[in-house]
């Protein structure tokens, strides 16, 4: 998000930027309890290398996903990564010929990095890994089963130690691949500790995803939050004051050749004084900030009849 240097007071010109979303949620250190291993992507269970009673290591792959859905998702991610790399090469060539800018090259580099990270995360999700070291208590499905995202595959009884139980919300939380680095920040003021995502432990009825994180020096019963950064994404940031809520939907006042009028948008999570807009706007749009709500509701009086 950037304001044009000559922008008059009251409105801004929107520009695209790369942003690394941050997921965070309540977390607590749990003693060794049974953990359910779930599929992170829909697909077919093509292999299962464990049986009830067998021991597993933390991070060990116990099964793999395949099938048409996996092939299609992988092809899409690979195509996006190749296209982003090609765009980066072209942008660097244009920059060498003085036909582009350093900002455009930086944006192309960020897009290529994000596409590569998405491809790597997808490949990691095809492997079903045990979050902790322990013993396989039971299996919910067998080889050849068709799985949905979040469906249980096996239950592991940890051998010892403690792990961090974190509850995160949103579609991104359900597709996080094992191996992601995060931080556990205790509520009692103790120093933050690095932890590693081992997998999904459970799924709550309210939509929350219970994720298992491993780390050293964890004290059972300690509470706090887990925070992790995701791959960068292209977003449009606007001042939060420009957003107007009407009947459960979000709007901004757009200024263009047709005058000032409301446009429905899909915002992301607010960060500071700015909010990312996921859809509804384009780079270069003029968004009104000052008195946006008053302008949006300027005709509201006509909808009411004075009392008799």
PDB file of C-alpha atoms in Angstrom:
ATOM      1  CA  UNK A   1       0.000   0.000   0.000  1.00  0.00           C
ATOM      2  CA  UNK A   2       1.353   3.387  -0.853  1.00  0.00           C
ATOM      3  CA  UNK A   3      -0.022   6.883  -0.913  1.00  0.00           C
ATOM      4  CA  UNK A   4       0.864   8.941  -3.942  1.00  0.00           C
ATOM      5  CA  UNK A   5       3.085  11.852  -2.991  1.00  0.00           C
ATOM      6  CA  UNK A   6       0.595  14.327  -4.484  1.00  0.00           C
ATOM      7  CA  UNK A   7      -2.548  12.592  -3.215  1.00  0.00           C
ATOM      8  CA  UNK A   8      -5.087  15.099  -1.950  1.00  0.00           C
ATOM      9  CA  UNK A   9      -6.297  14.666   1.615  1.00  0.00           C
ATOM     10  CA  UNK A  10      -9.146  12.188   1.934  1.00  0.00           C
ATOM     11  CA  UNK A  11      -8.250   9.551  -0.662  1.00  0.00           C
ATOM     12  CA  UNK A  12      -5.359   7.260  -1.605  1.00  0.00           C
ATOM     13  CA  UNK A  13      -4.066   5.518  -4.708  1.00  0.00           C
ATOM     14  CA  UNK A  14      -3.813   1.785  -4.150  1.00  0.00           C
ATOM     15  CA  UNK A  15      -0.707  -0.145  -5.189  1.00  0.00           C
ATOM     16  CA  UNK A  16      -0.007  -3.877  -5.032  1.00  0.00           C
ATOM     17  CA  UNK A  17       2.531  -5.259  -2.586  1.00  0.00           C
ATOM     18  CA  UNK A  18       3.788  -8.621  -1.352  1.00  0.00           C
ATOM     19  CA  UNK A  19       2.770  -9.525   2.181  1.00  0.00           C
ATOM     20  CA  UNK A  20       3.669 -12.504   4.351  1.00  0.00           C
ATOM     21  CA  UNK A  21       0.540 -13.353   6.377  1.00  0.00           C
ATOM     22  CA  UNK A  22       1.030 -14.312  10.024  1.00  0.00           C
ATOM     23  CA  UNK A  23      -1.081 -16.998  11.676  1.00  0.00           C
ATOM     24  CA  UNK A  24      -1.356 -17.079  15.443  1.00  0.00           C
ATOM     25  CA  UNK A  25      -3.554 -18.799  17.964  1.00  0.00           C
ATOM     26  CA  UNK A  26      -3.871 -19.921  21.561  1.00  0.00           C
ATOM     27  CA  UNK A  27      -1.486 -22.712  22.486  1.00  0.00           C
ATOM     28  CA  UNK A  28      -0.630 -24.841  25.488  1.00  0.00           C
ATOM     29  CA  UNK A  29       2.054 -27.380  26.286  1.00  0.00           C
ATOM     30  CA  UNK A  30       0.521 -30.825  26.646  1.00  0.00           C
ATOM     31  CA  UNK A  31       1.958 -33.947  28.216  1.00  0.00           C
ATOM     32  CA  UNK A  32       2.166 -37.035  26.049  1.00  0.00           C
ATOM     33  CA  UNK A  33      -1.386 -37.706  24.792  1.00  0.00           C
ATOM     34  CA  UNK A  34      -2.741 -39.570  21.782  1.00  0.00           C
ATOM     35  CA  UNK A  35      -2.399 -37.653  18.513  1.00  0.00           C
ATOM     36  CA  UNK A  36      -4.421 -38.237  15.354  1.00  0.00           C
ATOM     37  CA  UNK A  37      -2.585 -38.067  12.015  1.00  0.00           C
ATOM     38  CA  UNK A  38      -4.812 -36.571   9.316  1.00  0.00           C
ATOM     39  CA  UNK A  39      -4.601 -35.977   5.582  1.00  0.00           C
ATOM     40  CA  UNK A  40      -3.748 -32.380   4.644  1.00  0.00           C
ATOM     41  CA  UNK A  41      -4.952 -32.721   1.035  1.00  0.00           C
ATOM     42  CA  UNK A  42      -7.719 -34.777  -0.619  1.00  0.00           C
ATOM     43  CA  UNK A  43      -6.380 -37.842  -2.410  1.00  0.00           C
ATOM     44  CA  UNK A  44      -5.912 -41.602  -2.398  1.00  0.00           C
ATOM     45  CA  UNK A  45      -3.826 -43.325   0.257  1.00  0.00           C
ATOM     46  CA  UNK A  46      -1.366 -45.065  -2.067  1.00  0.00           C
ATOM     47  CA  UNK A  47       0.885 -46.464   0.679  1.00  0.00           C
ATOM     48  CA  UNK A  48       0.787 -47.090   4.421  1.00  0.00           C
ATOM     49  CA  UNK A  49       3.995 -48.311   6.024  1.00  0.00           C
ATOM     50  CA  UNK A  50       2.933 -48.926   9.641  1.00  0.00           C
ATOM     51  CA  UNK A  51       0.744 -51.319  11.595  1.00  0.00           C
ATOM     52  CA  UNK A  52      -0.863 -50.981  15.040  1.00  0.00           C
ATOM     53  CA  UNK A  53       1.730 -51.479  17.763  1.00  0.00           C
ATOM     54  CA  UNK A  54       4.697 -50.402  15.667  1.00  0.00           C
ATOM     55  CA  UNK A  55       6.965 -47.565  16.824  1.00  0.00           C
ATOM     56  CA  UNK A  56       7.456 -44.370  14.817  1.00  0.00           C
ATOM     57  CA  UNK A  57       9.913 -41.480  15.017  1.00  0.00           C
ATOM     58  CA  UNK A  58       8.967 -37.795  15.138  1.00  0.00           C
ATOM     59  CA  UNK A  59       8.564 -36.620  11.564  1.00  0.00           C
ATOM     60  CA  UNK A  60       8.589 -40.164  10.144  1.00  0.00           C
ATOM     61  CA  UNK A  61       6.527 -40.659   6.981  1.00  0.00           C
ATOM     62  CA  UNK A  62       3.896 -43.330   7.594  1.00  0.00           C
ATOM     63  CA  UNK A  63       1.966 -43.015   4.314  1.00  0.00           C
ATOM     64  CA  UNK A  64       1.670 -41.168   1.023  1.00  0.00           C
ATOM     65  CA  UNK A  65      -1.171 -39.621  -0.950  1.00  0.00           C
ATOM     66  CA  UNK A  66      -1.698 -39.946  -4.697  1.00  0.00           C
ATOM     67  CA  UNK A  67      -4.500 -40.129  -7.236  1.00  0.00           C
ATOM     68  CA  UNK A  68      -5.990 -37.736  -9.821  1.00  0.00           C
ATOM     69  CA  UNK A  69      -6.643 -34.925  -7.324  1.00  0.00           C
ATOM     70  CA  UNK A  70      -3.031 -34.939  -6.189  1.00  0.00           C
ATOM     71  CA  UNK A  71      -1.735 -35.038  -9.776  1.00  0.00           C
ATOM     72  CA  UNK A  72      -3.979 -32.113 -10.772  1.00  0.00           C
ATOM     73  CA  UNK A  73      -3.017 -30.010  -7.732  1.00  0.00           C
ATOM     74  CA  UNK A  74       0.662 -30.683  -8.317  1.00  0.00           C
ATOM     75  CA  UNK A  75       0.409 -29.817 -12.028  1.00  0.00           C
ATOM     76  CA  UNK A  76      -1.319 -26.533 -11.197  1.00  0.00           C
ATOM     77  CA  UNK A  77       1.314 -25.599  -8.607  1.00  0.00           C
ATOM     78  CA  UNK A  78       4.171 -26.553 -10.937  1.00  0.00           C
ATOM     79  CA  UNK A  79       2.642 -24.504 -13.762  1.00  0.00           C
ATOM     80  CA  UNK A  80       2.261 -21.483 -11.487  1.00  0.00           C
ATOM     81  CA  UNK A  81       5.877 -21.796 -10.341  1.00  0.00           C
ATOM     82  CA  UNK A  82       7.193 -22.113 -13.907  1.00  0.00           C
ATOM     83  CA  UNK A  83       5.115 -19.121 -15.034  1.00  0.00           C
ATOM     84  CA  UNK A  84       6.387 -17.018 -12.123  1.00  0.00           C
ATOM     85  CA  UNK A  85       9.997 -17.982 -12.883  1.00  0.00           C
ATOM     86  CA  UNK A  86       9.526 -17.119 -16.574  1.00  0.00           C
ATOM     87  CA  UNK A  87       8.017 -13.762 -15.627  1.00  0.00           C
ATOM     88  CA  UNK A  88      10.992 -13.105 -13.351  1.00  0.00           C
ATOM     89  CA  UNK A  89      13.484 -13.880 -16.123  1.00  0.00           C
ATOM     90  CA  UNK A  90      11.587 -11.589 -18.515  1.00  0.00           C
ATOM     91  CA  UNK A  91      11.428  -8.772 -15.961  1.00  0.00           C
ATOM     92  CA  UNK A  92      15.161  -9.037 -15.273  1.00  0.00           C
ATOM     93  CA  UNK A  93      15.831  -8.889 -19.016  1.00  0.00           C
ATOM     94  CA  UNK A  94      13.697  -5.774 -19.353  1.00  0.00           C
ATOM     95  CA  UNK A  95      15.489  -4.208 -16.410  1.00  0.00           C
ATOM     96  CA  UNK A  96      18.875  -4.893 -18.048  1.00  0.00           C
ATOM     97  CA  UNK A  97      17.587  -3.086 -21.147  1.00  0.00           C
ATOM     98  CA  UNK A  98      16.346  -0.182 -18.989  1.00  0.00           C
ATOM     99  CA  UNK A  99      12.728  -1.040 -19.806  1.00  0.00           C
ATOM    100  CA  UNK A 100      11.667  -1.929 -16.275  1.00  0.00           C
ATOM    101  CA  UNK A 101      12.185  -0.791 -12.695  1.00  0.00           C
ATOM    102  CA  UNK A 102      13.858  -2.304  -9.657  1.00  0.00           C
ATOM    103  CA  UNK A 103      10.467  -2.358  -7.910  1.00  0.00           C
ATOM    104  CA  UNK A 104       8.982  -4.478 -10.710  1.00  0.00           C
ATOM    105  CA  UNK A 105      11.884  -6.921 -10.498  1.00  0.00           C
ATOM    106  CA  UNK A 106      11.501  -7.149  -6.718  1.00  0.00           C
ATOM    107  CA  UNK A 107       7.795  -7.872  -7.092  1.00  0.00           C
ATOM    108  CA  UNK A 108       8.507 -10.586  -9.690  1.00  0.00           C
ATOM    109  CA  UNK A 109      11.102 -12.133  -7.365  1.00  0.00           C
ATOM    110  CA  UNK A 110       8.579 -12.212  -4.513  1.00  0.00           C
ATOM    111  CA  UNK A 111       5.954 -13.819  -6.762  1.00  0.00           C
ATOM    112  CA  UNK A 112       8.426 -16.503  -7.867  1.00  0.00           C
ATOM    113  CA  UNK A 113       9.423 -17.196  -4.261  1.00  0.00           C
ATOM    114  CA  UNK A 114       5.791 -17.483  -3.178  1.00  0.00           C
ATOM    115  CA  UNK A 115       4.965 -19.869  -6.027  1.00  0.00           C
ATOM    116  CA  UNK A 116       7.967 -22.052  -5.179  1.00  0.00           C
ATOM    117  CA  UNK A 117       7.003 -22.099  -1.494  1.00  0.00           C
ATOM    118  CA  UNK A 118       3.452 -23.120  -2.403  1.00  0.00           C
ATOM    119  CA  UNK A 119       4.792 -25.967  -4.556  1.00  0.00           C
ATOM    120  CA  UNK A 120       7.091 -27.158  -1.762  1.00  0.00           C
ATOM    121  CA  UNK A 121       4.249 -27.042   0.778  1.00  0.00           C
ATOM    122  CA  UNK A 122       2.013 -29.060  -1.540  1.00  0.00           C
ATOM    123  CA  UNK A 123       4.692 -31.720  -2.031  1.00  0.00           C
ATOM    124  CA  UNK A 124       5.197 -31.948   1.734  1.00  0.00           C
ATOM    125  CA  UNK A 125       1.445 -32.398   2.288  1.00  0.00           C
ATOM    126  CA  UNK A 126       1.494 -35.566   0.176  1.00  0.00           C
ATOM    127  CA  UNK A 127       3.507 -37.269   2.926  1.00  0.00           C
ATOM    128  CA  UNK A 128       1.656 -38.293   6.080  1.00  0.00           C
ATOM    129  CA  UNK A 129       4.051 -37.841   8.991  1.00  0.00           C
ATOM    130  CA  UNK A 130       3.899 -38.664  12.675  1.00  0.00           C
ATOM    131  CA  UNK A 131       4.001 -35.477  14.774  1.00  0.00           C
ATOM    132  CA  UNK A 132       5.772 -37.230  17.650  1.00  0.00           C
ATOM    133  CA  UNK A 133       7.797 -40.315  18.482  1.00  0.00           C
ATOM    134  CA  UNK A 134       5.672 -43.123  19.859  1.00  0.00           C
ATOM    135  CA  UNK A 135       3.623 -46.148  18.946  1.00  0.00           C
ATOM    136  CA  UNK A 136       0.806 -46.544  16.438  1.00  0.00           C
ATOM    137  CA  UNK A 137      -2.300 -47.180  18.500  1.00  0.00           C
ATOM    138  CA  UNK A 138      -4.793 -47.673  15.644  1.00  0.00           C
ATOM    139  CA  UNK A 139      -5.398 -47.135  11.931  1.00  0.00           C
ATOM    140  CA  UNK A 140      -8.596 -45.517  10.651  1.00  0.00           C
ATOM    141  CA  UNK A 141      -8.163 -46.402   6.950  1.00  0.00           C
ATOM    142  CA  UNK A 142      -6.149 -48.722   4.746  1.00  0.00           C
ATOM    143  CA  UNK A 143      -4.174 -48.485   1.540  1.00  0.00           C
ATOM    144  CA  UNK A 144      -6.358 -47.479  -1.401  1.00  0.00           C
ATOM    145  CA  UNK A 145      -8.788 -45.407   0.686  1.00  0.00           C
ATOM    146  CA  UNK A 146     -10.026 -42.140  -0.785  1.00  0.00           C
ATOM    147  CA  UNK A 147      -9.349 -39.370   1.748  1.00  0.00           C
ATOM    148  CA  UNK A 148     -10.698 -35.880   2.248  1.00  0.00           C
ATOM    149  CA  UNK A 149      -8.658 -33.047   3.725  1.00  0.00           C
ATOM    150  CA  UNK A 150      -8.684 -33.429   7.504  1.00  0.00           C
ATOM    151  CA  UNK A 151      -9.713 -37.100   7.493  1.00  0.00           C
ATOM    152  CA  UNK A 152      -8.097 -39.277  10.182  1.00  0.00           C
ATOM    153  CA  UNK A 153      -5.566 -41.909   9.098  1.00  0.00           C
ATOM    154  CA  UNK A 154      -3.882 -43.138  12.294  1.00  0.00           C
ATOM    155  CA  UNK A 155      -3.610 -42.505  16.028  1.00  0.00           C
ATOM    156  CA  UNK A 156      -0.154 -42.330  17.632  1.00  0.00           C
ATOM    157  CA  UNK A 157       0.512 -42.700  21.359  1.00  0.00           C
ATOM    158  CA  UNK A 158       3.583 -40.586  22.204  1.00  0.00           C
ATOM    159  CA  UNK A 159       6.422 -42.387  23.942  1.00  0.00           C
ATOM    160  CA  UNK A 160       7.331 -39.469  26.238  1.00  0.00           C
ATOM    161  CA  UNK A 161       7.905 -35.764  26.437  1.00  0.00           C
ATOM    162  CA  UNK A 162       5.610 -32.829  25.748  1.00  0.00           C
ATOM    163  CA  UNK A 163       4.274 -31.041  22.684  1.00  0.00           C
ATOM    164  CA  UNK A 164       2.552 -27.746  21.918  1.00  0.00           C
ATOM    165  CA  UNK A 165      -1.149 -27.909  21.117  1.00  0.00           C
ATOM    166  CA  UNK A 166      -2.186 -24.846  19.088  1.00  0.00           C
ATOM    167  CA  UNK A 167      -5.614 -23.955  17.694  1.00  0.00           C
ATOM    168  CA  UNK A 168      -5.555 -21.958  14.447  1.00  0.00           C
ATOM    169  CA  UNK A 169      -8.444 -20.859  12.236  1.00  0.00           C
ATOM    170  CA  UNK A 170      -8.908 -20.269   8.530  1.00  0.00           C
ATOM    171  CA  UNK A 171      -8.520 -22.265   5.344  1.00  0.00           C
ATOM    172  CA  UNK A 172      -4.738 -21.825   5.419  1.00  0.00           C
ATOM    173  CA  UNK A 173      -4.469 -23.467   8.837  1.00  0.00           C
ATOM    174  CA  UNK A 174      -5.894 -26.730   7.473  1.00  0.00           C
ATOM    175  CA  UNK A 175      -3.245 -26.986   4.731  1.00  0.00           C
ATOM    176  CA  UNK A 176      -0.037 -26.169   6.612  1.00  0.00           C
ATOM    177  CA  UNK A 177       2.689 -28.703   5.758  1.00  0.00           C
ATOM    178  CA  UNK A 178       4.801 -30.396   8.450  1.00  0.00           C
ATOM    179  CA  UNK A 179       8.213 -28.867   9.024  1.00  0.00           C
ATOM    180  CA  UNK A 180       7.173 -25.211   9.198  1.00  0.00           C
ATOM    181  CA  UNK A 181       9.095 -23.178  11.759  1.00  0.00           C
ATOM    182  CA  UNK A 182       7.084 -21.247  14.351  1.00  0.00           C
ATOM    183  CA  UNK A 183       7.477 -19.653  17.771  1.00  0.00           C
ATOM    184  CA  UNK A 184       5.756 -20.520  21.029  1.00  0.00           C
ATOM    185  CA  UNK A 185       5.392 -17.352  23.118  1.00  0.00           C
ATOM    186  CA  UNK A 186       4.558 -18.175  26.776  1.00  0.00           C
ATOM    187  CA  UNK A 187       1.982 -15.962  28.461  1.00  0.00           C
ATOM    188  CA  UNK A 188       4.040 -15.754  31.659  1.00  0.00           C
ATOM    189  CA  UNK A 189       6.717 -13.627  30.003  1.00  0.00           C
ATOM    190  CA  UNK A 190       9.297 -16.374  29.562  1.00  0.00           C
ATOM    191  CA  UNK A 191      11.398 -16.158  26.372  1.00  0.00           C
ATOM    192  CA  UNK A 192       9.808 -17.345  23.135  1.00  0.00           C
ATOM    193  CA  UNK A 193      10.851 -20.823  22.028  1.00  0.00           C
ATOM    194  CA  UNK A 194      11.272 -22.129  18.474  1.00  0.00           C
ATOM    195  CA  UNK A 195       8.964 -25.012  17.609  1.00  0.00           C
ATOM    196  CA  UNK A 196       8.356 -27.057  14.478  1.00  0.00           C
ATOM    197  CA  UNK A 197       5.015 -28.038  13.040  1.00  0.00           C
ATOM    198  CA  UNK A 198       4.644 -31.812  13.062  1.00  0.00           C
ATOM    199  CA  UNK A 199       1.105 -32.111  11.718  1.00  0.00           C
ATOM    200  CA  UNK A 200      -2.599 -31.869  12.418  1.00  0.00           C
ATOM    201  CA  UNK A 201      -3.713 -33.354  15.716  1.00  0.00           C
ATOM    202  CA  UNK A 202      -7.479 -32.785  15.612  1.00  0.00           C
ATOM    203  CA  UNK A 203     -10.335 -30.786  14.074  1.00  0.00           C
ATOM    204  CA  UNK A 204     -12.721 -28.783  16.281  1.00  0.00           C
ATOM    205  CA  UNK A 205     -16.441 -28.430  15.683  1.00  0.00           C
ATOM    206  CA  UNK A 206     -16.089 -24.624  15.454  1.00  0.00           C
ATOM    207  CA  UNK A 207     -13.698 -24.922  12.511  1.00  0.00           C
ATOM    208  CA  UNK A 208     -10.474 -24.635  14.477  1.00  0.00           C
ATOM    209  CA  UNK A 209      -7.547 -26.809  13.462  1.00  0.00           C
ATOM    210  CA  UNK A 210      -5.589 -28.361  16.323  1.00  0.00           C
ATOM    211  CA  UNK A 211      -1.942 -28.504  15.264  1.00  0.00           C
ATOM    212  CA  UNK A 212       0.935 -30.299  16.955  1.00  0.00           C
ATOM    213  CA  UNK A 213       4.300 -28.560  17.366  1.00  0.00           C
ATOM    214  CA  UNK A 214       7.511 -30.099  18.680  1.00  0.00           C
ATOM    215  CA  UNK A 215      10.254 -28.320  20.565  1.00  0.00           C
ATOM    216  CA  UNK A 216      12.787 -28.587  23.370  1.00  0.00           C
ATOM    217  CA  UNK A 217      12.489 -27.298  26.908  1.00  0.00           C
ATOM    218  CA  UNK A 218       8.677 -27.353  26.872  1.00  0.00           C
ATOM    219  CA  UNK A 219       6.981 -27.277  30.278  1.00  0.00           C
ATOM    220  CA  UNK A 220       3.626 -29.127  30.477  1.00  0.00           C
ATOM    221  CA  UNK A 221       0.798 -26.823  31.486  1.00  0.00           C
ATOM    222  CA  UNK A 222       2.437 -23.664  30.154  1.00  0.00           C
ATOM    223  CA  UNK A 223       0.109 -21.539  27.992  1.00  0.00           C
ATOM    224  CA  UNK A 224       0.654 -18.828  25.413  1.00  0.00           C
ATOM    225  CA  UNK A 225       0.370 -18.355  21.668  1.00  0.00           C
ATOM    226  CA  UNK A 226       1.968 -19.919  18.612  1.00  0.00           C
ATOM    227  CA  UNK A 227       2.905 -17.577  15.761  1.00  0.00           C
ATOM    228  CA  UNK A 228       4.143 -18.512  12.297  1.00  0.00           C
ATOM    229  CA  UNK A 229       4.676 -16.715   8.974  1.00  0.00           C
ATOM    230  CA  UNK A 230       3.253 -17.989   5.679  1.00  0.00           C
ATOM    231  CA  UNK A 231       4.540 -17.596   2.146  1.00  0.00           C
ATOM    232  CA  UNK A 232       4.214 -14.044   0.730  1.00  0.00           C
ATOM    233  CA  UNK A 233       1.088 -13.237  -1.282  1.00  0.00           C
ATOM    234  CA  UNK A 234       0.073 -10.348  -3.525  1.00  0.00           C
ATOM    235  CA  UNK A 235      -2.348  -8.019  -1.746  1.00  0.00           C
ATOM    236  CA  UNK A 236      -3.662  -4.481  -1.922  1.00  0.00           C
ATOM    237  CA  UNK A 237      -3.411  -2.626   1.379  1.00  0.00           C
ATOM    238  CA  UNK A 238      -5.866   0.156   2.180  1.00  0.00           C
ATOM    239  CA  UNK A 239      -6.295   2.232   5.346  1.00  0.00           C
ATOM    240  CA  UNK A 240      -8.722   0.426   7.634  1.00  0.00           C
ATOM    241  CA  UNK A 241     -10.700   3.670   7.939  1.00  0.00           C
ATOM    242  CA  UNK A 242     -11.689   3.294   4.269  1.00  0.00           C
ATOM    243  CA  UNK A 243     -13.704   0.112   4.974  1.00  0.00           C
ATOM    244  CA  UNK A 244     -17.456   0.305   5.532  1.00  0.00           C
ATOM    245  CA  UNK A 245     -19.474  -2.618   6.970  1.00  0.00           C
ATOM    246  CA  UNK A 246     -23.022  -2.943   5.656  1.00  0.00           C
ATOM    247  CA  UNK A 247     -25.275  -5.950   6.334  1.00  0.00           C
ATOM    248  CA  UNK A 248     -22.361  -8.289   6.935  1.00  0.00           C
ATOM    249  CA  UNK A 249     -20.454  -7.222   3.804  1.00  0.00           C
ATOM    250  CA  UNK A 250     -17.483  -4.885   3.411  1.00  0.00           C
ATOM    251  CA  UNK A 251     -17.346  -1.933   1.010  1.00  0.00           C
ATOM    252  CA  UNK A 252     -15.032   0.887   0.050  1.00  0.00           C
ATOM    253  CA  UNK A 253     -15.877   4.152  -1.679  1.00  0.00           C
ATOM    254  CA  UNK A 254     -14.220   4.170  -5.101  1.00  0.00           C
ATOM    255  CA  UNK A 255     -13.464   7.410  -6.949  1.00  0.00           C
ATOM    256  CA  UNK A 256     -13.365   7.072 -10.746  1.00  0.00           C
ATOM    257  CA  UNK A 257     -14.688   8.717 -13.933  1.00  0.00           C
ATOM    258  CA  UNK A 258     -18.254   7.842 -12.866  1.00  0.00           C
ATOM    259  CA  UNK A 259     -17.921   9.673  -9.566  1.00  0.00           C
ATOM    260  CA  UNK A 260     -17.833   8.284  -6.039  1.00  0.00           C
ATOM    261  CA  UNK A 261     -19.584   4.934  -5.527  1.00  0.00           C
ATOM    262  CA  UNK A 262     -19.406   1.908  -3.274  1.00  0.00           C
ATOM    263  CA  UNK A 263     -17.549  -1.269  -4.300  1.00  0.00           C
ATOM    264  CA  UNK A 264     -17.811  -4.531  -2.391  1.00  0.00           C
ATOM    265  CA  UNK A 265     -14.474  -6.018  -1.300  1.00  0.00           C
ATOM    266  CA  UNK A 266     -13.149  -9.071   0.546  1.00  0.00           C
ATOM    267  CA  UNK A 267     -10.725  -7.943   3.279  1.00  0.00           C
ATOM    268  CA  UNK A 268      -8.127 -10.010   5.081  1.00  0.00           C
ATOM    269  CA  UNK A 269      -6.986  -9.690   8.684  1.00  0.00           C
ATOM    270  CA  UNK A 270      -6.233  -6.105   9.717  1.00  0.00           C
ATOM    271  CA  UNK A 271      -2.584  -5.352  10.436  1.00  0.00           C
ATOM    272  CA  UNK A 272      -2.011  -2.114  12.294  1.00  0.00           C
ATOM    273  CA  UNK A 273      -3.817   0.751  10.559  1.00  0.00           C
ATOM    274  CA  UNK A 274      -4.061  -1.058   7.213  1.00  0.00           C
ATOM    275  CA  UNK A 275      -6.145  -3.960   5.901  1.00  0.00           C
ATOM    276  CA  UNK A 276      -5.244  -6.251   2.978  1.00  0.00           C
ATOM    277  CA  UNK A 277      -7.894  -6.468   0.262  1.00  0.00           C
ATOM    278  CA  UNK A 278      -8.043  -9.932  -1.265  1.00  0.00           C
ATOM    279  CA  UNK A 279     -10.538  -9.075  -4.029  1.00  0.00           C
ATOM    280  CA  UNK A 280     -12.687  -6.207  -5.303  1.00  0.00           C
ATOM    281  CA  UNK A 281      -9.982  -3.646  -6.082  1.00  0.00           C
ATOM    282  CA  UNK A 282      -7.204  -3.180  -8.618  1.00  0.00           C
ATOM    283  CA  UNK A 283      -3.869  -1.437  -8.398  1.00  0.00           C
ATOM    284  CA  UNK A 284      -4.301   2.215  -9.312  1.00  0.00           C
ATOM    285  CA  UNK A 285      -7.827   2.549  -7.937  1.00  0.00           C
ATOM    286  CA  UNK A 286      -8.627   5.694  -5.977  1.00  0.00           C
ATOM    287  CA  UNK A 287     -10.129   4.848  -2.565  1.00  0.00           C
ATOM    288  CA  UNK A 288     -11.760   7.447  -0.355  1.00  0.00           C
ATOM    289  CA  UNK A 289     -10.650   7.383   3.297  1.00  0.00           C
ATOM    290  CA  UNK A 290     -11.987  10.547   4.914  1.00  0.00           C
ATOM    291  CA  UNK A 291     -15.694  10.287   5.848  1.00  0.00           C
ATOM    292  CA  UNK A 292     -16.010   7.075   3.803  1.00  0.00           C
ATOM    293  CA  UNK A 293     -18.886   5.779   5.946  1.00  0.00           C
ATOM    294  CA  UNK A 294     -20.779   9.073   5.672  1.00  0.00           C
ATOM    295  CA  UNK A 295     -20.420   9.068   1.881  1.00  0.00           C
ATOM    296  CA  UNK A 296     -21.522   5.449   1.643  1.00  0.00           C
ATOM    297  CA  UNK A 297     -24.644   6.055   3.754  1.00  0.00           C
ATOM    298  CA  UNK A 298     -25.435   9.498   2.328  1.00  0.00           C
ATOM    299  CA  UNK A 299     -28.766   8.328   0.878  1.00  0.00           C
ATOM    300  CA  UNK A 300     -29.889   6.415   3.969  1.00  0.00           C
ATOM    301  CA  UNK A 301     -32.369   9.104   5.071  1.00  0.00           C
ATOM    302  CA  UNK A 302     -34.476   8.489   1.978  1.00  0.00           C
ATOM    303  CA  UNK A 303     -35.151   4.922   3.189  1.00  0.00           C
ATOM    304  CA  UNK A 304     -37.014   6.067   6.304  1.00  0.00           C
ATOM    305  CA  UNK A 305     -40.391   7.767   6.716  1.00  0.00           C
ATOM    306  CA  UNK A 306     -40.732  10.464   9.385  1.00  0.00           C
ATOM    307  CA  UNK A 307     -43.239   9.560  12.131  1.00  0.00           C
ATOM    308  CA  UNK A 308     -46.772  10.868  11.664  1.00  0.00           C
TER     309      UNK A 308
END
